[in-house]
Amino acid sequence: MTHAYRSPWLDDELEAFRDAVRRFANNVLAPREPKWQQARRVDTLSWRDVGGMGMLLAGVPECYGGGGGTFAHDCVVFEELEYAGVTSLGKHVHEICAHYVLAHGTEEQKRRWLPPMARGELVGAIAMSEPSAGSDLQGILTRAVRSGDELVLDGSKTFISNGQVAGLLCVVAKTDPGAGAKGISLLMVETGDLAGFRRGATLDKIGQHGQDTSELFFDGCRVPAANVLGGTEGRGFAQLMDQLPYERAIIGLVAVAAMERALRLTTDYARERRAFGKALIEMQNTRFRLAEAKTLAHVGRVFIDSCIQRFLAGTLDTATASMAKWWLTDVQCQVVDECLQLHGGYGYMREYPIARMYADARVQRIYGGTNEIMKEIIARTL
Ligand SMILES: Cc1cc2nc3c(=O)[nH]c(=O)nc-3n(C[C@H](O)[C@H](O)[C@H](O)COP(=O)(O)OP(=O)(O)OC[C@H]3O[C@@H](n4cnc5c(N)ncnc54)[C@H](O)[C@@H]3O)c2cc1C
């Protein structure tokens, strides 16, 4: 007798929330994907629609405009977006930006930015990477120099997700270049009509075409000193380190959901497609490949569920979150590649979801800290 596995962090209330999210993702958002992929961005009205459905900041307290749920609510939304093939919405960086504010912002900062972010009126982005510094964050050149009750921001960022639509940027900048990690601050930049701020073109990527990954330029931008996250300069590096498990758990979860989707799509395809007088699924190689993929997806599911439970309990450490990030994204690429192979030539056509999943998956091993950096972090705990 087989028993269906159910993630231990789920309950009936979350399942009801999942049903509503699933319907909206399938009926409203998924049909917009082709338009977003062509435009290379999600339009601002759609962001508001998603916010209006309670799919943004679901885990943020209601007093800050959020859904009043937990990380489990966020997880349900991430899963359902992936299952529905809604991959253009930069919800991950939006949520990460919001969680920086929630975890480290002053009371005034939380009340100012979180409610419009929950409504999808203010889109968030994280601006860490620079043309000459990605993994090595301490090597960033962006400077924020105090001038009265303002900071003057100079520098450039690259590869910034939500770069074209973001109205709130969490910018990593050096406020005291001689102080090493203690000289880094997170500056919350409201792009509005900020003088000296410029967005570069949307970058031309091999996948994730609906995401507006961009370069950003700051040329003498005057930002209120009150916009330093938490109100005090020099805390940026510690704030970044504190939030990394959140970001890495999300990337790991999306990797698992992608494997689950790839498996479902490919199983359906293998049942339909015939060769040599029988369905592909009747061939032993197909059955074994799918059995292996199912095993990997399930092992991944159990591991990420353990990470989610530990995150909910406040005990997910950086090394374990790093294991989830590197291993699950590596396995995602392996599983999606096998699933594409089982589609034959159709797997290489962008018209087929598995082709887009293949191109979309690759960057999971790069952003959010490369998988090599994850292994460095884990190795420090040996
Ligand atoms: C689509 C996309 C979206 C992104 N979104 C964002 C975003 O929203 N915000 C943001 O700030 N950034 C974003 N990034 C940037 C991303 O986080 C960086 O690309 C990543 O951190 C790697 O930095 P890098 O590209 O400078 O590579 P590098 O740091 O130059 O690394 C090059 C190679 O060297 C390896 N390497 C580096 N250091 C070590 C080491 N110590 N030991 C072993 N190997 C090492 C790396 O693993 C990699 O394989 C995004 C990138 C992409 C492609």
GROMACS .gro file of C-alpha atoms and ligand atoms in nm:
model
  435
    1MET     CA    1   0.000   0.000   0.000
    2THR     CA    2   0.140   0.343  -0.090
    3HIS     CA    3   0.074   0.662   0.102
    4ALA     CA    4   0.101   0.998  -0.072
    5TYR     CA    5   0.368   1.215   0.086
    6ARG     CA    6   0.250   1.546   0.227
    7SER     CA    7   0.494   1.818   0.334
    8PRO     CA    8   0.486   1.821   0.715
    9TRP     CA    9   0.465   2.201   0.729
   10LEU     CA   10   0.133   2.206   0.543
   11ASP     CA   11  -0.206   2.229   0.711
   12ASP     CA   12  -0.565   2.273   0.596
   13GLU     CA   13  -0.551   2.652   0.604
   14LEU     CA   14  -0.242   2.648   0.381
   15GLU     CA   15  -0.411   2.402   0.144
   16ALA     CA   16  -0.708   2.637   0.109
   17PHE     CA   17  -0.467   2.926   0.043
   18ARG     CA   18  -0.290   2.704  -0.212
   19ASP     CA   19  -0.617   2.640  -0.399
   20ALA     CA   20  -0.682   3.013  -0.439
   21VAL     CA   21  -0.322   3.082  -0.544
   22ARG     CA   22  -0.327   2.792  -0.792
   23ARG     CA   23  -0.644   2.912  -0.961
   24PHE     CA   24  -0.509   3.265  -0.996
   25ALA     CA   25  -0.168   3.145  -1.119
   26ASN     CA   26  -0.319   2.913  -1.380
   27ASN     CA   27  -0.612   3.125  -1.496
   28VAL     CA   28  -0.479   3.479  -1.474
   29LEU     CA   29  -0.099   3.483  -1.461
   30ALA     CA   30   0.009   3.191  -1.681
   31PRO     CA   31  -0.172   3.331  -1.990
   32ARG     CA   32   0.028   3.655  -1.946
   33GLU     CA   33   0.367   3.476  -1.955
   34PRO     CA   34   0.416   3.497  -2.334
   35LYS     CA   35   0.349   3.872  -2.324
   36TRP     CA   36   0.593   3.923  -2.036
   37GLN     CA   37   0.860   3.714  -2.205
   38GLN     CA   38   0.827   3.918  -2.520
   39ALA     CA   39   0.834   4.248  -2.329
   40ARG     CA   40   1.123   4.120  -2.111
   41ARG     CA   41   0.943   4.235  -1.800
   42VAL     CA   42   0.628   4.201  -1.594
   43ASP     CA   43   0.405   4.507  -1.631
   44THR     CA   44   0.332   4.716  -1.324
   45LEU     CA   45  -0.044   4.646  -1.335
   46SER     CA   46   0.022   4.274  -1.308
   47TRP     CA   47   0.236   4.336  -0.999
   48ARG     CA   48  -0.067   4.506  -0.844
   49ASP     CA   49  -0.292   4.217  -0.944
   50VAL     CA   50  -0.058   3.973  -0.770
   51GLY     CA   51  -0.048   4.199  -0.463
   52GLY     CA   52  -0.427   4.228  -0.465
   53MET     CA   53  -0.452   3.848  -0.451
   54GLY     CA   54  -0.246   3.838  -0.129
   55MET     CA   55   0.044   3.668  -0.305
   56LEU     CA   56   0.304   3.927  -0.204
   57LEU     CA   57   0.441   3.952   0.152
   58ALA     CA   58   0.205   3.675   0.263
   59GLY     CA   59   0.442   3.600   0.550
   60VAL     CA   60   0.463   3.961   0.673
   61PRO     CA   61   0.250   4.074   0.972
   62GLU     CA   62  -0.080   4.243   0.892
   63CYS     CA   63   0.022   4.558   1.080
   64TYR     CA   64   0.272   4.618   0.796
   65GLY     CA   65   0.019   4.539   0.525
   66GLY     CA   66   0.124   4.176   0.481
   67GLY     CA   67  -0.090   3.864   0.481
   68GLY     CA   68  -0.018   3.785   0.846
   69GLY     CA   69   0.102   3.434   0.758
   70THR     CA   70   0.440   3.268   0.789
   71PHE     CA   71   0.721   3.155   0.562
   72ALA     CA   72   0.498   2.856   0.482
   73HIS     CA   73   0.257   3.092   0.300
   74ASP     CA   74   0.545   3.228   0.093
   75CYS     CA   75   0.647   2.872   0.013
   76VAL     CA   76   0.299   2.784  -0.113
   77VAL     CA   77   0.305   3.084  -0.349
   78PHE     CA   78   0.654   3.001  -0.479
   79GLU     CA   79   0.551   2.642  -0.547
   80GLU     CA   80   0.230   2.729  -0.725
   81LEU     CA   81   0.394   2.992  -0.946
   82GLU     CA   82   0.653   2.736  -1.052
   83TYR     CA   83   0.396   2.460  -1.110
   84ALA     CA   84   0.193   2.699  -1.328
   85GLY     CA   85   0.502   2.802  -1.527
   86VAL     CA   86   0.482   3.161  -1.403
   87THR     CA   87   0.853   3.230  -1.401
   88SER     CA   88   0.877   3.595  -1.502
   89LEU     CA   89   0.755   3.755  -1.182
   90GLY     CA   90   1.058   3.857  -0.975
   91LYS     CA   91   0.875   3.771  -0.655
   92HIS     CA   92   1.183   3.616  -0.496
   93VAL     CA   93   1.390   3.936  -0.493
   94HIS     CA   94   1.081   4.141  -0.404
   95GLU     CA   95   1.026   3.921  -0.098
   96ILE     CA   96   1.394   3.921  -0.008
   97CYS     CA   97   1.397   4.301  -0.020
   98ALA     CA   98   1.084   4.313   0.200
   99HIS     CA   99   1.235   4.069   0.448
  100TYR     CA  100   1.545   4.286   0.483
  101VAL     CA  101   1.314   4.570   0.582
  102LEU     CA  102   1.109   4.349   0.812
  103ALA     CA  103   1.412   4.199   0.987
  104HIS     CA  104   1.636   4.504   1.010
  105GLY     CA  105   1.434   4.816   0.928
  106THR     CA  106   1.332   5.079   1.182
  107GLU     CA  107   0.963   5.093   1.272
  108GLU     CA  108   0.924   5.394   1.042
  109GLN     CA  109   1.094   5.214   0.752
  110LYS     CA  110   0.867   4.912   0.790
  111ARG     CA  111   0.553   5.126   0.792
  112ARG     CA  112   0.669   5.328   0.495
  113TRP     CA  113   0.773   5.052   0.254
  114LEU     CA  114   0.607   4.723   0.347
  115PRO     CA  115   0.238   4.813   0.284
  116PRO     CA  116   0.292   4.935  -0.076
  117MET     CA  117   0.520   4.637  -0.138
  118ALA     CA  118   0.243   4.401  -0.021
  119ARG     CA  119  -0.001   4.571  -0.260
  120GLY     CA  120   0.242   4.537  -0.549
  121GLU     CA  121   0.254   4.915  -0.591
  122LEU     CA  122   0.619   4.933  -0.491
  123VAL     CA  123   0.845   4.665  -0.639
  124GLY     CA  124   1.163   4.577  -0.454
  125ALA     CA  125   1.507   4.472  -0.578
  126ILE     CA  126   1.841   4.375  -0.428
  127ALA     CA  127   2.140   4.556  -0.574
  128MET     CA  128   2.457   4.381  -0.462
  129SER     CA  129   2.646   4.263  -0.769
  130GLU     CA  130   2.873   4.497  -0.963
  131PRO     CA  131   3.056   4.459  -1.292
  132SER     CA  132   3.381   4.386  -1.107
  133ALA     CA  133   3.247   4.219  -0.790
  134GLY     CA  134   2.988   3.943  -0.755
  135SER     CA  135   3.102   3.663  -0.527
  136ASP     CA  136   3.352   3.888  -0.356
  137LEU     CA  137   3.108   4.135  -0.205
  138GLN     CA  138   3.374   4.314  -0.006
  139GLY     CA  139   3.526   4.416  -0.337
  140ILE     CA  140   3.235   4.642  -0.433
  141LEU     CA  141   3.316   4.994  -0.546
  142THR     CA  142   2.979   5.167  -0.491
  143ARG     CA  143   3.027   5.443  -0.235
  144ALA     CA  144   2.782   5.635  -0.018
  145VAL     CA  145   2.943   5.941   0.137
  146ARG     CA  146   2.777   6.138   0.416
  147SER     CA  147   2.679   6.496   0.334
  148GLY     CA  148   2.470   6.654   0.610
  149ASP     CA  149   2.157   6.447   0.656
  150GLU     CA  150   2.202   6.279   0.318
  151LEU     CA  151   2.431   6.020   0.163
  152VAL     CA  152   2.574   6.079  -0.183
  153LEU     CA  153   2.566   5.753  -0.380
  154ASP     CA  154   2.806   5.680  -0.667
  155GLY     CA  155   2.860   5.352  -0.849
  156SER     CA  156   2.699   5.094  -1.071
  157LYS     CA  157   2.531   4.757  -1.025
  158THR     CA  158   2.469   4.479  -1.271
  159PHE     CA  159   2.250   4.168  -1.311
  160ILE     CA  160   1.979   4.326  -1.094
  161SER     CA  161   1.650   4.135  -1.111
  162ASN     CA  162   1.343   4.364  -1.123
  163GLY     CA  163   1.586   4.633  -1.238
  164GLN     CA  164   1.342   4.802  -1.476
  165VAL     CA  165   1.036   4.805  -1.254
  166ALA     CA  166   1.177   4.836  -0.902
  167GLY     CA  167   1.083   5.147  -0.706
  168LEU     CA  168   1.279   5.042  -0.397
  169LEU     CA  169   1.636   4.919  -0.420
  170CYS     CA  170   1.830   4.765  -0.136
  171VAL     CA  171   2.175   4.888  -0.243
  172VAL     CA  172   2.493   4.746  -0.094
  173ALA     CA  173   2.736   5.036  -0.061
  174LYS     CA  174   3.056   5.121   0.120
  175THR     CA  175   3.005   5.397   0.374
  176ASP     CA  176   3.352   5.354   0.529
  177PRO     CA  177   3.587   5.195   0.274
  178GLY     CA  178   3.869   5.152   0.527
  179ALA     CA  179   3.660   4.950   0.773
  180GLY     CA  180   3.628   4.622   0.579
  181ALA     CA  181   3.301   4.437   0.647
  182LYS     CA  182   3.206   4.700   0.905
  183GLY     CA  183   3.223   4.970   0.639
  184ILE     CA  184   2.934   4.825   0.437
  185SER     CA  185   2.576   4.956   0.465
  186LEU     CA  186   2.246   4.871   0.302
  187LEU     CA  187   2.092   5.184   0.160
  188MET     CA  188   1.723   5.173   0.070
  189VAL     CA  189   1.697   5.382  -0.244
  190GLU     CA  190   1.357   5.508  -0.359
  191THR     CA  191   1.404   5.546  -0.731
  192GLY     CA  192   1.098   5.774  -0.788
  193ASP     CA  193   1.239   6.085  -0.952
  194LEU     CA  194   1.583   6.042  -0.800
  195ALA     CA  195   1.831   6.272  -0.976
  196GLY     CA  196   2.145   6.094  -1.102
  197PHE     CA  197   1.982   5.751  -1.112
  198ARG     CA  198   1.965   5.564  -1.444
  199ARG     CA  199   1.854   5.218  -1.550
  200GLY     CA  200   2.054   5.047  -1.826
  201ALA     CA  201   1.900   4.826  -2.088
  202THR     CA  202   1.743   4.496  -1.991
  203LEU     CA  203   2.017   4.236  -2.021
  204ASP     CA  204   1.991   3.970  -2.292
  205LYS     CA  205   1.991   3.634  -2.113
  206ILE     CA  206   1.975   3.273  -2.233
  207GLY     CA  207   1.667   3.209  -2.018
  208GLN     CA  208   1.424   3.376  -1.778
  209HIS     CA  209   1.326   3.609  -2.060
  210GLY     CA  210   1.039   3.771  -1.873
  211GLN     CA  211   1.269   3.893  -1.595
  212ASP     CA  212   1.400   4.245  -1.631
  213THR     CA  213   1.759   4.177  -1.520
  214SER     CA  214   1.938   4.511  -1.561
  215GLU     CA  215   2.233   4.736  -1.497
  216LEU     CA  216   2.174   5.032  -1.265
  217PHE     CA  217   2.379   5.351  -1.243
  218PHE     CA  218   2.410   5.599  -0.955
  219ASP     CA  219   2.576   5.929  -1.027
  220GLY     CA  220   2.583   6.157  -0.724
  221CYS     CA  221   2.237   6.043  -0.608
  222ARG     CA  222   2.137   6.216  -0.284
  223VAL     CA  223   1.958   5.970  -0.057
  224PRO     CA  224   1.827   6.066   0.291
  225ALA     CA  225   2.053   5.925   0.565
  226ALA     CA  226   1.729   5.801   0.724
  227ASN     CA  227   1.716   5.543   0.442
  228VAL     CA  228   2.011   5.346   0.577
  229LEU     CA  229   1.853   5.012   0.668
  230GLY     CA  230   1.809   5.005   1.044
  231GLY     CA  231   1.915   5.369   1.074
  232THR     CA  232   2.283   5.303   1.153
  233GLU     CA  233   2.569   5.281   0.902
  234GLY     CA  234   2.813   4.988   0.898
  235ARG     CA  235   2.570   4.709   0.972
  236GLY     CA  236   2.516   4.599   0.610
  237PHE     CA  237   2.741   4.295   0.602
  238ALA     CA  238   2.589   4.148   0.918
  239GLN     CA  239   2.239   4.219   0.783
  240LEU     CA  240   2.325   4.040   0.458
  241MET     CA  241   2.464   3.737   0.638
  242ASP     CA  242   2.156   3.719   0.858
  243GLN     CA  243   1.915   3.705   0.561
  244LEU     CA  244   2.103   3.458   0.342
  245PRO     CA  245   1.927   3.143   0.473
  246TYR     CA  246   1.593   3.295   0.366
  247GLU     CA  247   1.714   3.361   0.010
  248ARG     CA  248   1.884   3.022  -0.024
  249ALA     CA  249   1.587   2.827   0.109
  250ILE     CA  250   1.367   2.998  -0.153
  251ILE     CA  251   1.607   2.910  -0.437
  252GLY     CA  252   1.617   2.550  -0.313
  253LEU     CA  253   1.239   2.534  -0.294
  254VAL     CA  254   1.197   2.668  -0.647
  255ALA     CA  255   1.448   2.404  -0.762
  256VAL     CA  256   1.239   2.126  -0.608
  257ALA     CA  257   0.912   2.263  -0.750
  258ALA     CA  258   1.077   2.283  -1.093
  259MET     CA  259   1.184   1.918  -1.070
  260GLU     CA  260   0.832   1.816  -0.971
  261ARG     CA  261   0.688   2.008  -1.265
  262ALA     CA  262   0.943   1.868  -1.512
  263LEU     CA  263   0.862   1.517  -1.396
  264ARG     CA  264   0.488   1.570  -1.439
  265LEU     CA  265   0.525   1.725  -1.785
  266THR     CA  266   0.761   1.453  -1.901
  267THR     CA  267   0.554   1.165  -1.765
  268ASP     CA  268   0.252   1.302  -1.953
  269TYR     CA  269   0.458   1.342  -2.269
  270ALA     CA  270   0.603   0.991  -2.245
  271ARG     CA  271   0.253   0.847  -2.215
  272GLU     CA  272   0.140   1.027  -2.531
  273ARG     CA  273   0.441   0.999  -2.758
  274ARG     CA  274   0.484   0.676  -2.949
  275ALA     CA  275   0.789   0.519  -3.114
  276PHE     CA  276   0.845   0.168  -3.247
  277GLY     CA  277   0.478   0.090  -3.196
  278LYS     CA  278   0.452   0.172  -2.828
  279ALA     CA  279   0.437   0.466  -2.590
  280LEU     CA  280   0.774   0.598  -2.473
  281ILE     CA  281   0.678   0.523  -2.116
  282GLU     CA  282   0.664   0.153  -2.196
  283MET     CA  283   1.035   0.149  -2.276
  284GLN     CA  284   1.261   0.048  -1.993
  285ASN     CA  285   1.505   0.335  -2.042
  286THR     CA  286   1.223   0.591  -2.016
  287ARG     CA  287   1.083   0.420  -1.709
  288PHE     CA  288   1.424   0.405  -1.541
  289ARG     CA  289   1.508   0.768  -1.623
  290LEU     CA  290   1.175   0.883  -1.486
  291ALA     CA  291   1.214   0.660  -1.180
  292GLU     CA  292   1.556   0.818  -1.115
  293ALA     CA  293   1.416   1.169  -1.165
  294LYS     CA  294   1.128   1.093  -0.931
  295THR     CA  295   1.370   0.965  -0.667
  296LEU     CA  296   1.587   1.276  -0.691
  297ALA     CA  297   1.284   1.506  -0.678
  298HIS     CA  298   1.152   1.323  -0.372
  299VAL     CA  299   1.485   1.326  -0.188
  300GLY     CA  300   1.502   1.697  -0.269
  301ARG     CA  301   1.148   1.748  -0.144
  302VAL     CA  302   1.217   1.582   0.189
  303PHE     CA  303   1.535   1.785   0.236
  304ILE     CA  304   1.373   2.118   0.148
  305ASP     CA  305   1.078   2.037   0.373
  306SER     CA  306   1.322   1.987   0.658
  307CYS     CA  307   1.481   2.325   0.575
  308ILE     CA  308   1.138   2.491   0.567
  309GLN     CA  309   1.046   2.341   0.903
  310ARG     CA  310   1.373   2.457   1.052
  311PHE     CA  311   1.327   2.803   0.903
  312LEU     CA  312   0.981   2.822   1.057
  313ALA     CA  313   1.132   2.719   1.391
  314GLY     CA  314   1.410   2.977   1.354
  315THR     CA  315   1.684   2.712   1.344
  316LEU     CA  316   1.789   2.699   0.976
  317ASP     CA  317   2.163   2.770   0.980
  318THR     CA  318   2.361   2.919   0.694
  319ALA     CA  319   2.554   2.600   0.613
  320THR     CA  320   2.238   2.388   0.579
  321ALA     CA  321   2.068   2.655   0.367
  322SER     CA  322   2.381   2.660   0.149
  323MET     CA  323   2.358   2.280   0.109
  324ALA     CA  324   1.998   2.321  -0.007
  325LYS     CA  325   2.096   2.594  -0.251
  326TRP     CA  326   2.384   2.414  -0.423
  327TRP     CA  327   2.262   2.057  -0.417
  328LEU     CA  328   1.902   2.119  -0.514
  329THR     CA  329   1.994   2.351  -0.802
  330ASP     CA  330   2.255   2.106  -0.931
  331VAL     CA  331   1.999   1.826  -0.919
  332GLN     CA  332   1.737   2.053  -1.078
  333CYS     CA  333   1.963   2.101  -1.381
  334GLN     CA  334   2.032   1.726  -1.399
  335VAL     CA  335   1.663   1.630  -1.377
  336VAL     CA  336   1.544   1.895  -1.622
  337ASP     CA  337   1.816   1.791  -1.867
  338GLU     CA  338   1.703   1.426  -1.850
  339CYS     CA  339   1.342   1.532  -1.892
  340LEU     CA  340   1.432   1.740  -2.199
  341GLN     CA  341   1.611   1.439  -2.346
  342LEU     CA  342   1.296   1.230  -2.313
  343HIS     CA  343   1.111   1.491  -2.522
  344GLY     CA  344   1.344   1.433  -2.816
  345GLY     CA  345   1.359   1.723  -3.065
  346TYR     CA  346   1.048   1.882  -2.921
  347GLY     CA  347   1.240   1.931  -2.599
  348TYR     CA  348   1.463   2.178  -2.780
  349MET     CA  349   1.171   2.393  -2.901
  350ARG     CA  350   1.089   2.695  -2.686
  351GLU     CA  351   0.724   2.626  -2.755
  352TYR     CA  352   0.756   2.334  -2.513
  353PRO     CA  353   0.775   2.426  -2.143
  354ILE     CA  354   1.060   2.181  -2.080
  355ALA     CA  355   1.282   2.380  -2.320
  356ARG     CA  356   1.219   2.702  -2.128
  357MET     CA  357   1.269   2.521  -1.797
  358TYR     CA  358   1.608   2.401  -1.919
  359ALA     CA  359   1.723   2.753  -2.004
  360ASP     CA  360   1.568   2.901  -1.690
  361ALA     CA  361   1.728   2.643  -1.460
  362ARG     CA  362   2.089   2.718  -1.543
  363VAL     CA  363   2.115   3.044  -1.354
  364GLN     CA  364   1.992   2.885  -1.033
  365ARG     CA  365   2.346   2.754  -0.984
  366ILE     CA  366   2.487   3.104  -1.028
  367TYR     CA  367   2.273   3.364  -0.851
  368GLY     CA  368   2.204   3.387  -0.480
  369GLY     CA  369   2.573   3.306  -0.428
  370THR     CA  370   2.731   3.062  -0.674
  371ASN     CA  371   2.729   2.693  -0.589
  372GLU     CA  372   3.107   2.708  -0.545
  373ILE     CA  373   3.065   2.979  -0.280
  374MET     CA  374   2.802   2.760  -0.110
  375LYS     CA  375   3.060   2.482  -0.081
  376GLU     CA  376   3.312   2.729   0.068
  377ILE     CA  377   3.055   2.821   0.333
  378ILE     CA  378   2.980   2.456   0.411
  379ALA     CA  379   3.351   2.369   0.417
  380ARG     CA  380   3.410   2.626   0.691
  381THR     CA  381   3.193   2.415   0.921
  382LEU     CA  382   3.391   2.093   0.868
  383LIG     C1  383   1.979   3.622  -1.416
  383LIG     C2  384   2.058   3.676  -1.302
  383LIG     C3  385   1.992   3.744  -1.200
  383LIG     C4  386   2.065   3.799  -1.095
  383LIG     N1  387   1.999   3.874  -1.000
  383LIG     C5  388   2.072   3.944  -0.910
  383LIG     C6  389   2.009   4.039  -0.822
  383LIG     O1  390   1.886   4.057  -0.823
  383LIG     N2  391   2.087   4.112  -0.738
  383LIG     C7  392   2.222   4.097  -0.735
  383LIG     O2  393   2.285   4.167  -0.658
  383LIG     N3  394   2.285   4.010  -0.816
  383LIG     C8  395   2.214   3.933  -0.903
  383LIG     N4  396   2.278   3.846  -0.988
  383LIG     C9  397   2.422   3.833  -0.981
  383LIG    C10  398   2.471   3.702  -0.921
  383LIG     O3  399   2.441   3.696  -0.785
  383LIG    C11  400   2.622   3.692  -0.951
  383LIG     O4  401   2.635   3.670  -1.090
  383LIG    C12  402   2.690   3.583  -0.871
  383LIG     O5  403   2.693   3.616  -0.735
  383LIG    C13  404   2.831   3.557  -0.920
  383LIG     O6  405   2.904   3.674  -0.929
  383LIG     P1  406   2.985   3.706  -1.065
  383LIG     O7  407   2.891   3.693  -1.177
  383LIG     O8  408   3.057   3.833  -1.046
  383LIG     O9  409   3.087   3.588  -1.077
  383LIG     P2  410   3.234   3.580  -1.010
  383LIG    O10  411   3.225   3.615  -0.867
  383LIG    O11  412   3.330   3.652  -1.096
  383LIG    O12  413   3.262   3.424  -1.021
  383LIG    C14  414   3.308   3.361  -1.143
  383LIG    C15  415   3.334   3.213  -1.112
  383LIG    O13  416   3.435   3.202  -1.013
  383LIG    C16  417   3.387   3.125  -0.904
  383LIG     N5  418   3.442   3.176  -0.778
  383LIG    C17  419   3.443   3.303  -0.732
  383LIG     N6  420   3.498   3.309  -0.610
  383LIG    C18  421   3.533   3.183  -0.578
  383LIG    C19  422   3.596   3.121  -0.464
  383LIG     N7  423   3.631   3.193  -0.356
  383LIG     N8  424   3.618   2.989  -0.466
  383LIG    C20  425   3.582   2.915  -0.573
  383LIG     N9  426   3.523   2.965  -0.684
  383LIG    C21  427   3.498   3.097  -0.685
  383LIG    C22  428   3.237   3.141  -0.908
  383LIG    O14  429   3.173   3.036  -0.839
  383LIG    C23  430   3.211   3.142  -1.056
  383LIG    O15  431   3.205   3.010  -1.104
  383LIG    C24  432   2.205   3.784  -1.090
  383LIG    C25  433   2.270   3.712  -1.191
  383LIG    C26  434   2.199   3.660  -1.296
  383LIG    C27  435   2.275   3.590  -1.405
   0.00000   0.00000   0.00000
